[in-house]
Amino acid sequence: MGQLQERYKAYREPQKFMALGVYPYFREITSKQGTEVEMEGHKVLMFGSNAYTGLTGDQRVIDAAKAALDKYGSGCAGSRFLNGTLDIHVQLEKELAEFEHKDAALCFSTGFSVNQGVLAMVVGRNDYIICDDRDHASIVDGRRLSFATQLRYKHNDMEDLERVLQKLPYDAVKLIVVDGVFSMEGDLAKLPEIVELKHKYNCSLMVDEAHGLGVFGKQGRGVCDHFGLTDEVDLIMGTFSKSLASIGGFIASDFDTINYLRHTCRTYIFSASNTPAATAAAMEALHIIQKEPERIERLWSVTNYALKRFREEGFEIGDTESPIIPLYVRDVDKTFLVTKLAFDNGVFINSVIPPACAPQDTLVRFALMATHTEEEVERGVKVLKKIFVEQGIIK
C-alpha cells in the first residue's frame, strides 16, 4: 500500500454516520427537480434546492436545450480559446452584459471556476484581496491561487473591514470580494457600507451574485441592483446552476478587464467550453425571468410566508433576508439526525456542518422556489417543528 493510501485509510468520519444510519449526502434523485422529487423509492418535498426560479423542469428551458443538442451536438470538444466558441456562447455573453449593465461578460463552464480563475488573475504580487470570512469556498480557493496578500474580515462587520483597510497603502490595488447573498446563512452583504469604504480607501469591489441572481433586484438582476449600486461594483459574478436552471457561470465587468481575462484566465482558456444544451438552457431561463416578473413575486410571497411561519414556531433562523432559511441546530450529530428524520417524514433539507459553517453554527438549510406553495411550506414547517421539539432544539 502506498503512502497516500496509508494516510487516508484512517479517514472514516463518513462511515461513522453511515453506521448510525444518518448519513445525509449523495442521495439519488430519480425524477426532475421540482418542489417534489422521487428519492430512494418515495416522494419527498424538495427544500434543499438552489433552483429559486423553479425553472429546472420548465418545458421551455428543456426544449431550448434539446434544440441546441440537435443543432450543435453534445459538446464542443475544446476550449473557448481555440475551437470551442459557439455563436450562442457569444450571444449569451452579450445578453448577460446587458442584463447586468456592464460592458462585457465571459461565460465559464462552472460557477466555481469563475471565482477560482478570475481571482487568481485580477490581483497579483503587491496587491491585496480582502474577503468576508464567510465567503463561498470558490472565493477562498480563488484567492489562495492569487499571489496577492490575502486578508479577511469578520462576517458583515464593517468596523473590522475598515480596520483591515486602514492598514493598507492607499495607492495599492485592493480588491474587496463578497457574496451578495451568503449561501448558508441567507443574509445579504452590507453593500452600501462596503461601497462607502471602497471609496474612502481607494479599493475595487467584486460581488458574487450566485444566490442573488433571479431573486433580488429588477428582473432578478441581483443584490447589486437591489441596492442600486451596480455602477459601483467593478466585477459581478453569477452562476447558471441556480436561478438559470443549467450549469456554468459568468463574470461581467468593463471592456478592458474582460479583454484581459479573456486572454489570461486559466480556468477560462484551459477548460472545455460549456455544452450547447447548458448554454441554451441558461439563455432561455434568462429570457423567462425577464419576461415573467410574477415568477420572482411568487418566490418572495412564499419566502415571506415561510420566514413568518418559522419565526412564529420558535425556530432560530438568524439574519436571513432571502429564500435561504437556516434552521440552527448547533450540534453536528443532531444536525444529521434532524435531516434523516425529516427525510423519513417526506421533507428533504440540507445538513450544513464544518467547514461550510463554524462548529457552533451547524444548521439545516431550508430553501424556497417560486413554484413552492404555502401548503407545501406548511407541511415542511409542521414536520420540522415536531422533530426540533422532540430533539430538544426548540421548545
Short mmCIF file of C-alpha atoms in Angstrom, two decimals:
data_model
loop_
_atom_site.label_atom_id
_atom_site.label_comp_id
_atom_site.label_asym_id
_atom_site.label_seq_id
_atom_site.Cartn_x
_atom_site.Cartn_y
_atom_site.Cartn_z
CA MET A 1 0.00 0.00 0.00
CA GLY A 2 1.36 3.42 -0.97
CA GLN A 3 1.87 6.48 1.23
CA LEU A 4 -1.38 8.16 0.17
CA GLN A 5 -3.39 5.01 0.80
CA GLU A 6 -1.78 4.69 4.23
CA ARG A 7 -2.68 8.28 5.01
CA TYR A 8 -6.34 8.07 4.01
CA LYS A 9 -7.32 4.59 5.12
CA ALA A 10 -7.93 6.04 8.57
CA TYR A 11 -10.43 8.59 7.21
CA ARG A 12 -13.68 7.05 8.36
CA GLU A 13 -15.73 10.02 9.57
CA PRO A 14 -18.45 9.50 6.90
CA GLN A 15 -18.61 5.79 7.71
CA LYS A 16 -19.34 6.64 11.33
CA PHE A 17 -22.54 8.40 10.34
CA MET A 18 -23.38 5.74 7.76
CA ALA A 19 -23.22 3.12 10.51
CA LEU A 20 -25.63 5.22 12.57
CA GLY A 21 -28.00 5.45 9.61
CA VAL A 22 -27.97 9.26 9.48
CA TYR A 23 -25.53 9.98 6.62
CA PRO A 24 -27.34 12.66 4.56
CA TYR A 25 -25.25 13.12 1.41
CA PHE A 26 -25.29 11.83 -2.19
CA ARG A 27 -28.91 10.70 -2.10
CA GLU A 28 -30.05 9.62 -5.56
CA ILE A 29 -32.88 11.54 -7.25
CA THR A 30 -34.83 9.62 -9.88
CA SER A 31 -37.06 12.41 -11.22
CA LYS A 32 -36.92 16.01 -12.44
CA GLN A 33 -36.01 18.71 -9.96
CA GLY A 34 -39.18 20.30 -8.64
CA THR A 35 -40.96 21.06 -5.39
CA GLU A 36 -41.45 17.30 -5.02
CA VAL A 37 -38.91 14.71 -6.17
CA GLU A 38 -38.51 10.95 -6.10
CA MET A 39 -35.68 9.71 -3.88
CA GLU A 40 -35.00 6.19 -2.69
CA GLY A 41 -38.36 4.91 -3.83
CA HIS A 42 -40.65 7.57 -2.40
CA LYS A 43 -41.59 11.20 -2.93
CA VAL A 44 -40.25 13.98 -0.74
CA LEU A 45 -40.79 17.73 -0.64
CA MET A 46 -37.63 19.38 -2.00
CA PHE A 47 -36.49 22.18 0.29
CA GLY A 48 -32.80 21.66 -0.44
CA SER A 49 -32.57 23.10 -3.95
CA ASN A 50 -30.99 26.29 -5.28
CA ALA A 51 -33.48 26.47 -8.17
CA TYR A 52 -35.03 29.68 -6.84
CA THR A 53 -36.99 30.48 -10.01
CA GLY A 54 -38.29 26.91 -10.28
CA LEU A 55 -37.23 26.66 -13.94
CA THR A 56 -35.28 23.38 -13.91
CA GLY A 57 -38.34 21.45 -15.09
CA ASP A 58 -39.82 24.18 -17.28
CA GLN A 59 -40.60 22.77 -20.73
CA ARG A 60 -39.37 25.91 -22.50
CA VAL A 61 -35.94 25.50 -20.93
CA ILE A 62 -35.89 21.79 -21.73
CA ASP A 63 -36.92 22.42 -25.35
CA ALA A 64 -34.20 25.07 -25.79
CA ALA A 65 -31.61 22.61 -24.53
CA LYS A 66 -32.93 19.89 -26.86
CA ALA A 67 -32.82 22.20 -29.88
CA ALA A 68 -29.20 23.16 -29.12
CA LEU A 69 -28.29 19.49 -28.71
CA ASP A 70 -29.78 18.75 -32.14
CA LYS A 71 -28.05 21.70 -33.82
CA TYR A 72 -24.61 21.70 -32.19
CA GLY A 73 -24.19 18.20 -30.78
CA SER A 74 -23.39 17.13 -27.25
CA GLY A 75 -20.21 19.14 -26.68
CA CYS A 76 -17.65 21.49 -28.18
CA ALA A 77 -14.53 19.28 -27.84
CA GLY A 78 -12.30 22.19 -26.92
CA SER A 79 -11.85 25.43 -25.04
CA ARG A 80 -13.40 28.75 -25.89
CA PHE A 81 -9.89 29.99 -26.68
CA LEU A 82 -9.43 27.52 -29.54
CA ASN A 83 -12.22 25.56 -31.23
CA GLY A 84 -14.98 25.70 -28.60
CA THR A 85 -16.70 29.05 -29.15
CA LEU A 86 -20.26 28.83 -30.50
CA ASP A 87 -22.44 31.71 -31.62
CA ILE A 88 -24.76 31.01 -28.67
CA HIS A 89 -21.84 31.44 -26.24
CA VAL A 90 -21.21 34.89 -27.69
CA GLN A 91 -24.92 35.74 -27.68
CA LEU A 92 -25.34 34.70 -24.03
CA GLU A 93 -22.32 36.79 -23.00
CA LYS A 94 -23.80 39.80 -24.78
CA GLU A 95 -27.17 39.33 -23.09
CA LEU A 96 -25.64 38.84 -19.64
CA ALA A 97 -23.57 42.01 -20.01
CA GLU A 98 -26.71 43.96 -20.94
CA PHE A 99 -28.65 42.32 -18.11
CA GLU A 100 -26.02 43.32 -15.54
CA HIS A 101 -25.45 46.77 -17.11
CA LYS A 102 -21.77 46.08 -17.78
CA ASP A 103 -19.64 46.45 -20.91
CA ALA A 104 -18.93 42.77 -21.41
CA ALA A 105 -19.13 39.30 -19.88
CA LEU A 106 -17.37 35.95 -20.07
CA CYS A 107 -19.12 32.59 -19.65
CA PHE A 108 -17.38 29.70 -17.86
CA SER A 109 -18.19 26.00 -17.59
CA THR A 110 -18.94 26.23 -13.85
CA GLY A 111 -19.58 28.98 -11.34
CA PHE A 112 -16.77 27.67 -9.14
CA SER A 113 -14.25 28.12 -11.97
CA VAL A 114 -15.29 31.76 -12.40
CA ASN A 115 -14.19 32.74 -8.91
CA GLN A 116 -11.24 30.36 -8.96
CA GLY A 117 -9.90 31.74 -12.22
CA VAL A 118 -10.81 35.41 -12.04
CA LEU A 119 -9.42 35.99 -8.55
CA ALA A 120 -6.19 34.25 -9.45
CA MET A 121 -5.66 36.71 -12.32
CA VAL A 122 -7.09 40.14 -11.47
CA VAL A 123 -4.83 40.73 -8.47
CA GLY A 124 -1.20 39.73 -8.06
CA ARG A 125 2.03 40.50 -6.22
CA ASN A 126 1.98 43.77 -4.28
CA ASP A 127 -1.85 43.76 -4.44
CA TYR A 128 -4.35 42.91 -1.71
CA ILE A 129 -7.51 40.79 -1.68
CA ILE A 130 -9.93 41.28 1.21
CA CYS A 131 -12.72 38.77 1.84
CA ASP A 132 -15.62 38.29 4.23
CA ASP A 133 -14.79 35.27 6.39
CA ARG A 134 -17.98 33.51 5.25
CA ASP A 135 -17.37 33.92 1.52
CA HIS A 136 -18.02 30.85 -0.61
CA ALA A 137 -15.37 28.13 -0.98
CA SER A 138 -14.81 29.12 -4.62
CA ILE A 139 -13.76 32.60 -3.48
CA VAL A 140 -11.48 31.07 -0.86
CA ASP A 141 -9.83 28.84 -3.46
CA GLY A 142 -9.54 31.70 -5.94
CA ARG A 143 -7.78 33.98 -3.50
CA ARG A 144 -5.44 31.14 -2.50
CA LEU A 145 -4.34 30.85 -6.14
CA SER A 146 -3.60 34.57 -6.31
CA PHE A 147 -0.16 35.98 -5.48
CA ALA A 148 -1.87 38.92 -3.73
CA THR A 149 -1.71 39.36 0.03
CA GLN A 150 -4.85 37.74 1.45
CA LEU A 151 -6.82 39.38 4.26
CA ARG A 152 -10.17 38.61 5.87
CA TYR A 153 -12.68 40.48 7.99
CA LYS A 154 -15.39 39.22 10.34
CA HIS A 155 -18.68 38.41 8.67
CA ASN A 156 -20.57 41.58 7.71
CA ASP A 157 -18.56 43.53 10.31
CA MET A 158 -17.90 46.90 8.74
CA GLU A 159 -15.75 48.09 11.62
CA ASP A 160 -13.50 45.10 11.14
CA LEU A 161 -13.37 45.68 7.39
CA GLU A 162 -12.33 49.28 7.96
CA ARG A 163 -9.71 48.15 10.48
CA VAL A 164 -8.20 45.93 7.76
CA LEU A 165 -8.33 48.65 5.09
CA GLN A 166 -6.78 51.31 7.32
CA LYS A 167 -3.50 49.37 7.40
CA LEU A 168 -3.12 49.10 3.61
CA PRO A 169 -1.31 51.50 1.26
CA TYR A 170 -3.77 53.94 -0.29
CA ASP A 171 -2.32 53.63 -3.80
CA ALA A 172 -2.06 49.82 -3.81
CA VAL A 173 -4.55 47.71 -5.75
CA LYS A 174 -7.05 46.42 -3.18
CA LEU A 175 -9.95 44.14 -4.14
CA ILE A 176 -12.83 43.52 -1.74
CA VAL A 177 -14.66 40.28 -2.62
CA VAL A 178 -18.01 39.41 -1.08
CA ASP A 179 -21.04 37.17 -1.59
CA GLY A 180 -24.14 39.23 -2.36
CA VAL A 181 -26.24 36.61 -0.55
CA PHE A 182 -24.44 34.27 1.82
CA SER A 183 -25.32 30.75 0.75
CA MET A 184 -25.69 29.09 4.17
CA GLU A 185 -26.99 31.93 6.36
CA GLY A 186 -29.17 33.69 3.75
CA ASP A 187 -28.20 37.20 4.85
CA LEU A 188 -27.03 39.95 2.49
CA ALA A 189 -23.70 41.69 2.21
CA LYS A 190 -23.80 45.25 3.51
CA LEU A 191 -23.10 46.67 0.09
CA PRO A 192 -23.93 50.33 0.80
CA GLU A 193 -21.41 50.42 3.66
CA ILE A 194 -18.85 48.42 1.66
CA VAL A 195 -19.12 50.88 -1.23
CA GLU A 196 -18.52 53.79 1.17
CA LEU A 197 -15.36 52.08 2.42
CA LYS A 198 -14.34 51.26 -1.14
CA HIS A 199 -14.24 54.96 -1.97
CA LYS A 200 -12.73 56.02 1.34
CA TYR A 201 -9.78 53.62 0.97
CA ASN A 202 -9.43 53.55 -2.84
CA CYS A 203 -10.47 49.93 -3.42
CA SER A 204 -12.14 47.86 -6.12
CA LEU A 205 -15.13 45.60 -5.45
CA MET A 206 -16.29 42.19 -6.72
CA VAL A 207 -19.68 40.73 -5.79
CA ASP A 208 -20.67 37.07 -6.18
CA GLU A 209 -24.34 37.06 -7.24
CA ALA A 210 -24.72 33.26 -7.28
CA HIS A 211 -27.68 33.37 -4.88
CA GLY A 212 -28.85 36.89 -5.77
CA LEU A 213 -29.43 36.41 -9.50
CA GLY A 214 -33.08 35.69 -10.21
CA VAL A 215 -34.04 36.64 -6.66
CA PHE A 216 -33.16 40.27 -5.93
CA GLY A 217 -33.30 43.47 -7.98
CA LYS A 218 -35.26 44.50 -11.08
CA GLN A 219 -35.97 41.42 -13.22
CA GLY A 220 -33.74 39.43 -10.87
CA ARG A 221 -30.50 41.27 -11.65
CA GLY A 222 -29.21 40.64 -8.15
CA VAL A 223 -28.20 42.30 -4.92
CA CYS A 224 -26.10 44.97 -6.64
CA ASP A 225 -29.22 46.16 -8.48
CA HIS A 226 -31.33 45.71 -5.33
CA PHE A 227 -29.19 48.33 -3.59
CA GLY A 228 -28.88 50.50 -6.72
CA LEU A 229 -25.12 50.05 -6.69
CA THR A 230 -24.36 48.20 -9.94
CA ASP A 231 -22.19 51.05 -11.23
CA GLU A 232 -20.14 50.96 -8.02
CA VAL A 233 -19.29 47.25 -8.36
CA ASP A 234 -16.29 46.57 -10.58
CA LEU A 235 -16.88 42.85 -11.17
CA ILE A 236 -20.19 40.97 -10.95
CA MET A 237 -20.11 37.19 -10.89
CA GLY A 238 -23.08 34.90 -11.38
CA THR A 239 -23.96 31.24 -11.90
CA PHE A 240 -26.32 29.33 -14.18
CA SER A 241 -26.86 26.42 -11.78
CA LYS A 242 -29.42 28.13 -9.57
CA SER A 243 -31.99 30.56 -10.96
CA LEU A 244 -30.90 29.94 -14.57
CA ALA A 245 -31.65 26.21 -14.38
CA SER A 246 -28.45 25.00 -16.01
CA ILE A 247 -24.72 24.69 -15.28
CA GLY A 248 -21.99 27.30 -15.75
CA GLY A 249 -21.16 30.82 -14.65
CA PHE A 250 -20.07 34.26 -15.80
CA ILE A 251 -18.13 37.37 -14.89
CA ALA A 252 -19.31 40.81 -16.04
CA SER A 253 -17.19 43.95 -15.93
CA ASP A 254 -15.75 46.79 -18.01
CA PHE A 255 -14.40 46.08 -21.50
CA ASP A 256 -10.71 46.27 -20.58
CA THR A 257 -10.94 43.92 -17.61
CA ILE A 258 -12.91 41.37 -19.62
CA ASN A 259 -10.45 41.68 -22.51
CA TYR A 260 -7.61 40.90 -20.10
CA LEU A 261 -9.40 37.93 -18.53
CA ARG A 262 -10.43 36.54 -21.93
CA HIS A 263 -6.74 36.12 -22.80
CA THR A 264 -5.22 35.23 -19.41
CA CYS A 265 -7.76 33.50 -17.13
CA ARG A 266 -6.60 29.90 -16.90
CA THR A 267 -9.96 28.35 -15.90
CA TYR A 268 -11.46 30.02 -18.98
CA ILE A 269 -8.87 29.34 -21.68
CA PHE A 270 -7.82 25.87 -20.47
CA SER A 271 -11.29 24.43 -19.78
CA ALA A 272 -13.65 22.90 -22.31
CA SER A 273 -16.40 25.35 -23.16
CA ASN A 274 -19.87 24.98 -21.76
CA THR A 275 -22.07 22.46 -23.59
CA PRO A 276 -24.55 23.71 -26.19
CA ALA A 277 -27.50 22.35 -24.21
CA ALA A 278 -26.40 24.02 -20.95
CA THR A 279 -25.75 27.32 -22.74
CA ALA A 280 -29.13 27.35 -24.47
CA ALA A 281 -30.94 26.37 -21.28
CA ALA A 282 -29.34 29.23 -19.33
CA MET A 283 -30.20 31.71 -22.08
CA GLU A 284 -33.83 30.61 -22.20
CA ALA A 285 -34.10 30.84 -18.41
CA LEU A 286 -32.63 34.36 -18.58
CA HIS A 287 -35.33 35.32 -21.11
CA ILE A 288 -38.09 33.86 -18.95
CA ILE A 289 -37.15 35.66 -15.73
CA GLN A 290 -37.09 38.95 -17.64
CA LYS A 291 -40.48 38.32 -19.26
CA GLU A 292 -42.19 36.93 -16.15
CA PRO A 293 -41.73 39.25 -13.16
CA GLU A 294 -44.59 37.42 -11.47
CA ARG A 295 -42.24 34.43 -11.03
CA ILE A 296 -39.97 36.41 -8.71
CA GLU A 297 -43.04 37.89 -6.99
CA ARG A 298 -44.26 34.35 -6.25
CA LEU A 299 -40.84 33.44 -4.89
CA TRP A 300 -40.97 36.35 -2.46
CA SER A 301 -44.55 35.63 -1.47
CA VAL A 302 -43.77 32.06 -0.44
CA THR A 303 -40.44 33.13 1.10
CA ASN A 304 -42.11 35.73 3.32
CA TYR A 305 -44.72 33.18 4.34
CA ALA A 306 -42.04 30.66 5.32
CA LEU A 307 -39.99 33.25 7.23
CA LYS A 308 -43.12 34.26 9.16
CA ARG A 309 -44.07 30.68 10.00
CA PHE A 310 -40.61 29.62 11.18
CA ARG A 311 -40.39 32.67 13.44
CA GLU A 312 -43.88 32.01 14.81
CA GLU A 313 -42.93 28.43 15.66
CA GLY A 314 -39.83 29.48 17.57
CA PHE A 315 -37.06 28.39 15.19
CA GLU A 316 -33.73 30.20 15.33
CA ILE A 317 -33.21 31.48 11.77
CA GLY A 318 -30.57 34.17 12.21
CA ASP A 319 -30.43 37.27 9.99
CA THR A 320 -31.65 35.75 6.74
CA GLU A 321 -33.31 38.10 4.25
CA SER A 322 -33.65 35.66 1.39
CA PRO A 323 -35.23 32.36 0.26
CA ILE A 324 -32.37 30.65 2.12
CA ILE A 325 -33.63 29.93 5.64
CA PRO A 326 -31.10 28.50 8.12
CA LEU A 327 -32.63 26.47 10.95
CA TYR A 328 -29.90 26.41 13.57
CA VAL A 329 -29.25 23.13 15.39
CA ARG A 330 -25.75 23.86 16.81
CA ASP A 331 -24.78 20.19 17.13
CA VAL A 332 -23.30 18.04 14.35
CA ASP A 333 -24.88 14.75 15.45
CA LYS A 334 -28.31 16.31 15.89
CA THR A 335 -27.99 18.10 12.54
CA PHE A 336 -27.60 14.74 10.79
CA LEU A 337 -30.37 13.18 12.86
CA VAL A 338 -32.79 16.02 12.08
CA THR A 339 -32.04 15.65 8.36
CA LYS A 340 -32.72 11.90 8.47
CA LEU A 341 -35.93 12.23 10.45
CA ALA A 342 -37.16 14.95 8.09
CA PHE A 343 -36.41 12.75 5.07
CA ASP A 344 -38.21 9.81 6.67
CA ASN A 345 -41.22 12.13 7.03
CA GLY A 346 -41.14 13.32 3.41
CA VAL A 347 -39.08 16.52 3.69
CA PHE A 348 -35.66 16.96 2.09
CA ILE A 349 -33.36 19.59 3.63
CA ASN A 350 -29.59 20.12 3.63
CA SER A 351 -27.25 19.42 6.53
CA VAL A 352 -24.66 22.19 6.97
CA ILE A 353 -21.64 21.32 9.10
CA PRO A 354 -17.96 22.42 9.16
CA PRO A 355 -16.21 23.52 7.00
CA ALA A 356 -19.35 25.09 5.49
CA CYS A 357 -20.00 26.76 8.87
CA ALA A 358 -18.38 27.17 12.26
CA PRO A 359 -18.71 24.12 14.61
CA GLN A 360 -21.10 26.02 16.88
CA ASP A 361 -23.28 27.11 13.94
CA THR A 362 -24.41 23.80 12.42
CA LEU A 363 -27.80 24.06 10.78
CA VAL A 364 -30.22 22.60 8.31
CA ARG A 365 -30.84 24.73 5.26
CA PHE A 366 -34.42 25.20 4.07
CA ALA A 367 -34.62 26.88 0.64
CA LEU A 368 -37.59 28.08 -1.40
CA MET A 369 -38.51 28.05 -5.09
CA ALA A 370 -41.04 30.20 -6.91
CA THR A 371 -43.04 27.02 -7.56
CA HIS A 372 -43.47 26.10 -3.89
CA THR A 373 -46.93 26.61 -2.41
CA GLU A 374 -47.86 27.81 1.05
CA GLU A 375 -49.42 24.39 1.68
CA GLU A 376 -46.08 22.69 0.92
CA VAL A 377 -44.26 25.12 3.20
CA GLU A 378 -46.79 24.44 5.96
CA ARG A 379 -46.20 20.70 5.65
CA GLY A 380 -42.47 21.28 5.93
CA VAL A 381 -42.80 23.57 8.95
CA LYS A 382 -45.02 21.09 10.82
CA VAL A 383 -42.68 18.15 10.18
CA LEU A 384 -39.63 20.13 11.27
CA LYS A 385 -41.34 21.64 14.32
CA LYS A 386 -42.19 18.18 15.63
CA ILE A 387 -38.62 16.94 15.10
CA PHE A 388 -36.96 20.03 16.61
CA VAL A 389 -39.16 19.85 19.70
CA GLU A 390 -38.60 16.10 20.16
CA GLN A 391 -34.83 16.61 19.90
CA GLY A 392 -34.87 19.46 22.41
CA ILE A 393 -33.62 22.04 19.91
CA ILE A 394 -36.60 24.36 20.35
CA LYS A 395 -39.48 24.37 22.80
#
